[in-house]
Short mmCIF file of C-alpha atoms and ligand atoms in Angstrom, two decimals:
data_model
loop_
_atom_site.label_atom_id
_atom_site.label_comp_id
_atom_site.label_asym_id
_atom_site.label_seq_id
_atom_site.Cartn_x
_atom_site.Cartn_y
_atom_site.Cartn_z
CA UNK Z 386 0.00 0.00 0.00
CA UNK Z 387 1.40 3.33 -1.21
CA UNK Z 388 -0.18 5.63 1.55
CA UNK Z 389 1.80 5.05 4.53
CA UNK Z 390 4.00 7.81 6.40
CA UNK Z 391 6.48 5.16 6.61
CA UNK Z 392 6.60 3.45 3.28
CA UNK Z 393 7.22 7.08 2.30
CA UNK Z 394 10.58 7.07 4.59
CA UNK Z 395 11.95 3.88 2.75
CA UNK Z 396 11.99 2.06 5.57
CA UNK Z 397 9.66 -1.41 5.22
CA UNK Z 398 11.06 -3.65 7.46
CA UNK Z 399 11.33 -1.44 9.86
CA UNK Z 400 7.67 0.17 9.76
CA UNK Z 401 5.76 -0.35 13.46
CA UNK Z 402 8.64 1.05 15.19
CA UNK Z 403 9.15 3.76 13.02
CA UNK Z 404 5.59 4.48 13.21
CA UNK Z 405 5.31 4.54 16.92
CA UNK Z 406 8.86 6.73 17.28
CA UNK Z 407 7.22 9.27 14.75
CA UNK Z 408 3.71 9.89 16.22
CA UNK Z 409 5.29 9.51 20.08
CA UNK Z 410 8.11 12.26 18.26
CA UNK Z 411 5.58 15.24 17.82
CA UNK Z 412 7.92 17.71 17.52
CA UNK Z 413 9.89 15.89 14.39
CA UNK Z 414 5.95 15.15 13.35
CA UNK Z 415 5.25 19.17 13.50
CA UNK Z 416 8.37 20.40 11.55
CA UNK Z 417 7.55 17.93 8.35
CA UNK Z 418 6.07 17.83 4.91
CA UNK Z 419 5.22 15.12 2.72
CA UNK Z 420 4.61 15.65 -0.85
CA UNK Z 421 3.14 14.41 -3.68
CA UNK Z 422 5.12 15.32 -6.32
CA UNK Z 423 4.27 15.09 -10.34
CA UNK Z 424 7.09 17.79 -10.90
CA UNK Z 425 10.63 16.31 -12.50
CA UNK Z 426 12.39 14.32 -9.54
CA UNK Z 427 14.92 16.34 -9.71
CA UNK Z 428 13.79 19.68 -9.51
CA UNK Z 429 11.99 19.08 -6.81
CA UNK Z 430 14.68 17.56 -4.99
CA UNK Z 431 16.17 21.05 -5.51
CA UNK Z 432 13.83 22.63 -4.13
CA UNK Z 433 12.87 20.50 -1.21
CA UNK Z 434 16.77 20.78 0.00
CA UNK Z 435 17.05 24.16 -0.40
CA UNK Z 436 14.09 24.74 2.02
CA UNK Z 437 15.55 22.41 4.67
CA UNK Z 438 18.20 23.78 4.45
CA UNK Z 439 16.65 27.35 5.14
CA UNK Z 440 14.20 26.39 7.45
CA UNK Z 441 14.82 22.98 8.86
CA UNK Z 442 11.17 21.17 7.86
CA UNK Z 443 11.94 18.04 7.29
CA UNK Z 444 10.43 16.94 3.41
CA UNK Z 445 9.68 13.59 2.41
CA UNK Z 446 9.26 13.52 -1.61
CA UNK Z 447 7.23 10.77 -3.31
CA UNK Z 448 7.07 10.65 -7.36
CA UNK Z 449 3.98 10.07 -9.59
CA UNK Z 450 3.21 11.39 -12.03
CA UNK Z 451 0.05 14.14 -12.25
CA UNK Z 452 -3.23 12.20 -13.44
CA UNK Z 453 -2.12 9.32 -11.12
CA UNK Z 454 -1.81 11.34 -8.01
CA UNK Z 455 -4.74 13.68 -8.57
CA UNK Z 456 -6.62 10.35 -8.65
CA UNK Z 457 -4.91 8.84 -5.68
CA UNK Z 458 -5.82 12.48 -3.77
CA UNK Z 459 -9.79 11.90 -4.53
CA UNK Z 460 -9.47 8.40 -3.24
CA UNK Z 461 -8.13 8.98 -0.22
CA UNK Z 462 -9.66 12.04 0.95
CA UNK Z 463 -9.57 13.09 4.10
CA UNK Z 464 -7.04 10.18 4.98
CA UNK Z 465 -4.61 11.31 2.11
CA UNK Z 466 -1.05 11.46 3.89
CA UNK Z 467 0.24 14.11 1.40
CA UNK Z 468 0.59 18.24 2.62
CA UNK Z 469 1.13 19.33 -0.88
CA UNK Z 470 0.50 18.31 -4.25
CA UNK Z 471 3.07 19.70 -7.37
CA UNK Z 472 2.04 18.72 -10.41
CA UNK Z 473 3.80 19.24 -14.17
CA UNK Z 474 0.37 20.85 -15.39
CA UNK Z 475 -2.16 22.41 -14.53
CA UNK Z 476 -5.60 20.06 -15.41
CA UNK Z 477 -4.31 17.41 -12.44
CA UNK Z 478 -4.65 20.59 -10.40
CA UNK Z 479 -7.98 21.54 -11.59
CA UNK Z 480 -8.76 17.96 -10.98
CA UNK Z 481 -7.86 17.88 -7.61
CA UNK Z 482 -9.64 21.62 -6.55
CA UNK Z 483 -12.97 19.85 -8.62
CA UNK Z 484 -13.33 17.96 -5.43
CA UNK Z 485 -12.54 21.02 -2.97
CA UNK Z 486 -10.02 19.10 -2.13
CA UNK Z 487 -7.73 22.00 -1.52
CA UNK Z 488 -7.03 24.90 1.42
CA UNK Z 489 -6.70 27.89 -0.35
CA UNK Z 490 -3.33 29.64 -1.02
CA UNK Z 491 -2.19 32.27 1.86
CA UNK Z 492 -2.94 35.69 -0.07
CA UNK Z 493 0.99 36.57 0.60
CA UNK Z 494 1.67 33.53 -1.72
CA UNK Z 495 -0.96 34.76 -4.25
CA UNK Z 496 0.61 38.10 -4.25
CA UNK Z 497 4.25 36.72 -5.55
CA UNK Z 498 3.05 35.13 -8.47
CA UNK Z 499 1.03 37.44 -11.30
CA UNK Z 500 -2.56 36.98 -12.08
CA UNK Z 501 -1.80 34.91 -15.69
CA UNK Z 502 0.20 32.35 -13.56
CA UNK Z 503 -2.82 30.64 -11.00
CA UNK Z 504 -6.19 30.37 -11.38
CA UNK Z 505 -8.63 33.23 -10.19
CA UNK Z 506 -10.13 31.35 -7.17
CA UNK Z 507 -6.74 30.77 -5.54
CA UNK Z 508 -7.05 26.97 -4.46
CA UNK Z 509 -3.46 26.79 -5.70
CA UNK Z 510 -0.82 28.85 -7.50
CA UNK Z 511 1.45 28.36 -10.35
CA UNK Z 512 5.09 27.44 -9.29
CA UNK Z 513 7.00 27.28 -12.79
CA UNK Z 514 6.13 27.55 -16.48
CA UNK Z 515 7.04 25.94 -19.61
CA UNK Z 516 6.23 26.26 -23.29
CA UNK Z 517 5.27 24.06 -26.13
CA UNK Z 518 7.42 24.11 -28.66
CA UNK Z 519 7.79 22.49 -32.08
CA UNK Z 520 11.05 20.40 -31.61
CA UNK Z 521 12.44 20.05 -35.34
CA UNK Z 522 15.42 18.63 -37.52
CA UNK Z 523 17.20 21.27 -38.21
CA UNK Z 524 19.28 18.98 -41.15
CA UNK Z 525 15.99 19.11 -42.88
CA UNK Z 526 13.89 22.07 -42.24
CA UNK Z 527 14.45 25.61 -42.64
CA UNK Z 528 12.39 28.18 -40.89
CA UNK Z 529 10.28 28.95 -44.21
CA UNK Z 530 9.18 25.13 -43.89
CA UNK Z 531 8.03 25.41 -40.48
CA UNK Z 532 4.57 25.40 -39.58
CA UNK Z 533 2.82 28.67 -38.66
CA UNK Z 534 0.27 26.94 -36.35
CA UNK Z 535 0.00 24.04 -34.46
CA UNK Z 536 -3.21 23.71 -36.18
CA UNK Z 537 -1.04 22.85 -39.78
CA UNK Z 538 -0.32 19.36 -38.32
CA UNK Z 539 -3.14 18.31 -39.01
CA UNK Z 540 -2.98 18.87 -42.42
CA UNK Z 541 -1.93 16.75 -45.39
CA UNK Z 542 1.12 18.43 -45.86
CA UNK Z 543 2.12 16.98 -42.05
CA UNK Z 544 1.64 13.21 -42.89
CA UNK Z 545 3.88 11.02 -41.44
CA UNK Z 546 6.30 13.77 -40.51
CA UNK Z 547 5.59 14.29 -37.03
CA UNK Z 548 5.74 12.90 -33.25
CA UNK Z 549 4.51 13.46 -29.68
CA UNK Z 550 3.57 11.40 -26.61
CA UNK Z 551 0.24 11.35 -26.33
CA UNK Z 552 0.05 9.15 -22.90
CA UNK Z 553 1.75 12.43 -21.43
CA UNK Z 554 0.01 14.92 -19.01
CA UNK Z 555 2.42 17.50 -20.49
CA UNK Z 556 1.06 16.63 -24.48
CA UNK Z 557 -3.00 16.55 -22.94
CA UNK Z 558 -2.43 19.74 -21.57
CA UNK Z 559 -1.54 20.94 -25.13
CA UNK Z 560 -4.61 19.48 -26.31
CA UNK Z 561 -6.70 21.29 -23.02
CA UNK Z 562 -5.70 24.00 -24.08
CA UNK Z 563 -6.41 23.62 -28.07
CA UNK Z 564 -10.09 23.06 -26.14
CA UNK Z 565 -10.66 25.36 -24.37
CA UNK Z 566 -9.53 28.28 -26.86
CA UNK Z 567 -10.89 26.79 -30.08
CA UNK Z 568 -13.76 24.46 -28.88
CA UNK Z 569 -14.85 21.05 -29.26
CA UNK Z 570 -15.48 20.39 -33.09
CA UNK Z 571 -12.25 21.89 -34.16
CA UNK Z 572 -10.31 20.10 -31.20
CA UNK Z 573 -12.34 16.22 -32.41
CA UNK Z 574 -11.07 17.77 -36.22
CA UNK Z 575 -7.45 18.08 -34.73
CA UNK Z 576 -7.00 15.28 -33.23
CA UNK Z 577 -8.22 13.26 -35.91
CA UNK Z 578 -5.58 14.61 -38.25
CA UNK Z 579 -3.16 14.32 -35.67
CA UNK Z 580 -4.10 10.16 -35.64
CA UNK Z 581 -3.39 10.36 -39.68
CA UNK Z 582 -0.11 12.24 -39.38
CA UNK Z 583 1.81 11.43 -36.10
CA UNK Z 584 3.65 8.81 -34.82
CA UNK Z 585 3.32 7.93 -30.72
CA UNK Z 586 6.60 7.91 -28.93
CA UNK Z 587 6.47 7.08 -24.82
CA UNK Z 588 8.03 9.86 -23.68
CA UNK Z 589 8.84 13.60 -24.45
CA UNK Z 590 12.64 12.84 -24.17
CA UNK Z 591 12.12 9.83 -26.84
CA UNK Z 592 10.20 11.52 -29.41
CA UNK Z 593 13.14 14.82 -29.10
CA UNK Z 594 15.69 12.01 -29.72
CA UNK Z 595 13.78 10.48 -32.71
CA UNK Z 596 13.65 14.46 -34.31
CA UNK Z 597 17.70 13.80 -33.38
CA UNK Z 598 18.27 10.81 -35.29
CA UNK Z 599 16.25 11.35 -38.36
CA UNK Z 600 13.25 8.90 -38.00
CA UNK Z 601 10.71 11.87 -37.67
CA UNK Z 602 11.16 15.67 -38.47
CA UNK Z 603 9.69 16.99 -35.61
CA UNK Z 604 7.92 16.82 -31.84
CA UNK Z 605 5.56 18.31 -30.54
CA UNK Z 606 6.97 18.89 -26.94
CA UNK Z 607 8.28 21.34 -23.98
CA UNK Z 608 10.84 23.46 -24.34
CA UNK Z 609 13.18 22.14 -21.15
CA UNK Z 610 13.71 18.57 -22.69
CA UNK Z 611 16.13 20.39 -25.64
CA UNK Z 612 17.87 22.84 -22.80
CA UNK Z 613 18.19 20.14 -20.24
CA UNK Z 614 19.76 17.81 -23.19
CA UNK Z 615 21.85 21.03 -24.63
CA UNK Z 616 23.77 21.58 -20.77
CA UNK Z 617 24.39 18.01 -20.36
CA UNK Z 618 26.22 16.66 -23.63
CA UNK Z 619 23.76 17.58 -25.87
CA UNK Z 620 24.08 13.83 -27.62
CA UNK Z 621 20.20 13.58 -28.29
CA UNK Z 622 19.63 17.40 -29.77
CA UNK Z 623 22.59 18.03 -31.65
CA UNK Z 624 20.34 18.20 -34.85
CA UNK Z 625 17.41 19.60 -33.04
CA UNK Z 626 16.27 23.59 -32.65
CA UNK Z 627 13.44 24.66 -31.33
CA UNK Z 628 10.54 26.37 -33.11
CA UNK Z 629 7.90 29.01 -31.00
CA UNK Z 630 4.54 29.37 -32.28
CA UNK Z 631 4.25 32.80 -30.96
CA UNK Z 632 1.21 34.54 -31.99
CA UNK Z 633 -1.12 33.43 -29.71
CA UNK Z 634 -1.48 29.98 -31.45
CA UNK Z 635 -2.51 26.98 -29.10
CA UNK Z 636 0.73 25.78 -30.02
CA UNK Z 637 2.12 28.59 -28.16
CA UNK Z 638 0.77 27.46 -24.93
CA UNK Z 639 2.28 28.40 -21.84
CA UNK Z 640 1.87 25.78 -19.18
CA UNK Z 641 1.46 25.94 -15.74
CA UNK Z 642 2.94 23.41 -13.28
CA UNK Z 643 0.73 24.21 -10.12
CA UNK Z 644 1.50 23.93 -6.00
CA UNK Z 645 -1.81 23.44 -3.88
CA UNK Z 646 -2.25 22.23 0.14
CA UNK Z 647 -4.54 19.43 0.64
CA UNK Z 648 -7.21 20.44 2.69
CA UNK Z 649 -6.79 17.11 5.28
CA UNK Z 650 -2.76 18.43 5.68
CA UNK Z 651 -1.87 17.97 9.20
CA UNK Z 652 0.83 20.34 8.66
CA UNK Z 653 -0.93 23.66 6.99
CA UNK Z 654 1.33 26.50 8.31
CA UNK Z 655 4.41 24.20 6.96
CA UNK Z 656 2.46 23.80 3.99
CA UNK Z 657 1.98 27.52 3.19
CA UNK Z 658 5.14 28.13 4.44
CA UNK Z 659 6.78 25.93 1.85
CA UNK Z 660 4.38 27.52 -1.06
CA UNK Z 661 5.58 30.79 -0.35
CA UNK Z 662 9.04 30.10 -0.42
CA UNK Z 663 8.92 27.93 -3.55
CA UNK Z 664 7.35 30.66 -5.26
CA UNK Z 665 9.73 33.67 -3.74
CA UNK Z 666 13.33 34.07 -4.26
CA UNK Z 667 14.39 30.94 -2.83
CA UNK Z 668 11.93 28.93 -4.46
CA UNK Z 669 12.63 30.64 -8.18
CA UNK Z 670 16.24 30.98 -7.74
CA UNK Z 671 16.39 27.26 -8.23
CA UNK Z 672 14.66 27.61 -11.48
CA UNK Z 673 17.21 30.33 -13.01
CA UNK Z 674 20.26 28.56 -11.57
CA UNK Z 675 19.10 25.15 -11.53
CA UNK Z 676 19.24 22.75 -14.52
CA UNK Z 677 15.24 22.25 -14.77
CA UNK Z 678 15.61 25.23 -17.74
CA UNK Z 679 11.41 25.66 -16.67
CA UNK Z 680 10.36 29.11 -16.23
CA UNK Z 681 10.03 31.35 -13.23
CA UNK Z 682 7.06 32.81 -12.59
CA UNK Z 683 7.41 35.07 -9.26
CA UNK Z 684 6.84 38.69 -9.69
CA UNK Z 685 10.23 40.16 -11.33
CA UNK Z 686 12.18 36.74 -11.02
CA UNK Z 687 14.04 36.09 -13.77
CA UNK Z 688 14.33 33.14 -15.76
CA UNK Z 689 17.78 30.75 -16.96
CA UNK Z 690 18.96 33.35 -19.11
CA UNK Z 691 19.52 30.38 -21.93
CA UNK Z 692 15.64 30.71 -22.24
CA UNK Z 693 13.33 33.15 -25.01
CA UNK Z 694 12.20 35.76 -22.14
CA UNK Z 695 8.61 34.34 -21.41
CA UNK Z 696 7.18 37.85 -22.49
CA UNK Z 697 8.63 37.11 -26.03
CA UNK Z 698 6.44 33.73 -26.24
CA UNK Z 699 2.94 35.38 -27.38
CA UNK Z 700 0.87 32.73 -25.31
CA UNK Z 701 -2.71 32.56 -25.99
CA UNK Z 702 -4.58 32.97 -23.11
CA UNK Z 703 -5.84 29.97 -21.24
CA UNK Z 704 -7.63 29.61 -17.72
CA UNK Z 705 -5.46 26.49 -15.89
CA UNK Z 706 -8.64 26.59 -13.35
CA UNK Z 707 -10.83 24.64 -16.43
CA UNK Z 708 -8.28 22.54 -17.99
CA UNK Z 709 -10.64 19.35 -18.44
CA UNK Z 710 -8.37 16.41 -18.51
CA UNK Z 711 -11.24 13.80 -18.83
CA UNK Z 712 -12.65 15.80 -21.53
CA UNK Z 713 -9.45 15.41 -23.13
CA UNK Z 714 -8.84 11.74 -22.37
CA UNK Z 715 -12.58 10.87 -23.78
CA UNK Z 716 -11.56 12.69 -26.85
CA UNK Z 717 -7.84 11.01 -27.19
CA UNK Z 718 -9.57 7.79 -26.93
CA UNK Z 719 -12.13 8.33 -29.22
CA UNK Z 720 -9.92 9.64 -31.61
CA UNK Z 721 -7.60 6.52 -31.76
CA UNK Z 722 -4.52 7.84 -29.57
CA UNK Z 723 -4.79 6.40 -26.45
FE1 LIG P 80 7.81 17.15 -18.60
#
């Protein structure tokens, strides 16, 4: 079973006595976090050591992935051992506050992060950003052979030229978006052409490194899978650049990766306490000098200065708060790609 305090510590064999040391051990209980986290491992780890560090709560860190935790969250309800959720995207979020499921965010916290980064009822706030891009061979295409909108790949000229990884929470995000700004017909009429065109890869990392080896001209992705590849060796981008819709196309889209408090936390003041920080300086620093290349999105942090400023991007404008991933899944699986 995945929900115990203990399990969470690692430490199986051991579990009964560790359990009875850490509820007899209130003050260790009081000055600890757990959370359920759908962000990259490793960020997270980032940031979770950094705030130790600074304030000496203790974090303990388990890894899902977004759809599976928001779903793990509604199960357990009020029994759920997690303090805070951090997702990748924003409809896991949305999922999650569907069931008032969440405190609301200390107004302090609200006030770091601008209006276009959290939803307008303030269940949770946005903690980092990242863009969709169009991941292409640059061997092949020039810009004039680009497409101008997301929309173009689902057209004939796109057959067979194309991947993404359509299992993803980061590609059905794309596709929540595409939704919500250009409605359901158009979104069924995408996603069919998408099924014609496209070839599945697991994986946002595998589908960049098939645009790398020639076996597909381009992915539709995030941006921080080419940056993260370009500061390590850069062995699986080499023949990659990225393309921006701009414009306000729904292939511009802007994502939000979210930070809420369950509302059953035994630990809220630790909990806000932790959402504040991750989303003032300490909590954004990691994201300029870290090597998650995802955005800030604190009022006047900055961003990896390797990135196109965030203001340059031309997002359209999308409401995280009504992302509807089971909209989107119905529709995926009607249309053949999942
Ligand atoms: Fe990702």
């Amino acid at each position: 079973m995945k929900t115990s305090y203990v399990l969470a510590a690692g430490a199986t064999a051991f579990g009964l006595s560790l359990l009875a040391f850490s509820t007899s051990a209130s003050a260790q209980v009081a000055d600890s976090l757990t959370i359920y986290n759908a962000q990259h491992e490793g960020l997270t780890k980032e940031w979770a050591q950094a705030f130790t560090e600074e304030t000496g709560v203790v974090v303990t860190i388990r890894n899902g992935s977004d759809l599976e935790f928001a779903n793990q969250i509604v199960q357990e309800g009020a029994n759920s051992p997690a303090d805070v959720f951090l997702t990748e995207n924003s409809p896991a979020m949305a999922l999650v506050d569907g069931k008032s499921l969440f405190e609301p965010i200390a107004q302090d916290t609200l006030d770091q992060v601008p209006g276009q980064f959290r939803p307008v009822n303030g269940h949770w706030v946005g903690v980092a950003a990242r863009s969709t891009v169009f991941a292409y061979d640059k061997t092949k295409l020039t810009e004039d052979k680009l497409p101008k909108s997301m929309l173009d790949l689902a057209t004939p000229e796109w057959k067979g030229r194309w991947a993404a990884s359509p299992s993803g929470a980061d590609f059905q995000a794309i596709v929540g978006a595409l939704l919500q700004l250009k409605g359901e017909a158009a979104t069924a009429e995408w996603l069919k052409g998408m099924k014609t065109n496209f070839t599945a890869y697991r994986g946002n990392s595998t589908a960049m490194k098939a645009v790398n080896a020639g076996q597909t001209e381009g992915a539709l992705i995030y941006h921080y899978y080419y940056f993260g590849d370009q500061a390590k060796t850069g062995e699986n981008s080499k023949n990659v650049a990225l393309h921006y819709f701009k414009n306000e196309d729904p292939g511009a889209f802007v994502s939000i990766s979210g930070g809420g408090i369950l509302a059953s936390s035994k630990h809220k003041p630790q909990a806000q306490a932790f959402l504040k920080w991750l989303t003032g300086k300490g909590g954004q620093k990691v994201l300029r000098d870290g090597t998650s290349f995802e955005y800030a999105v604190g009022k006047d942090e900055a961003s990896n200065k390797a990135l196109v400023p965030l203001s340059d991007l031309k997002a359209p404008k999308v409401e995280p708060s009504t992302l509807n991933n089971a909209k989107v899944t119905d529709m995926m699986t009607a249309a053949g790609l999942l």
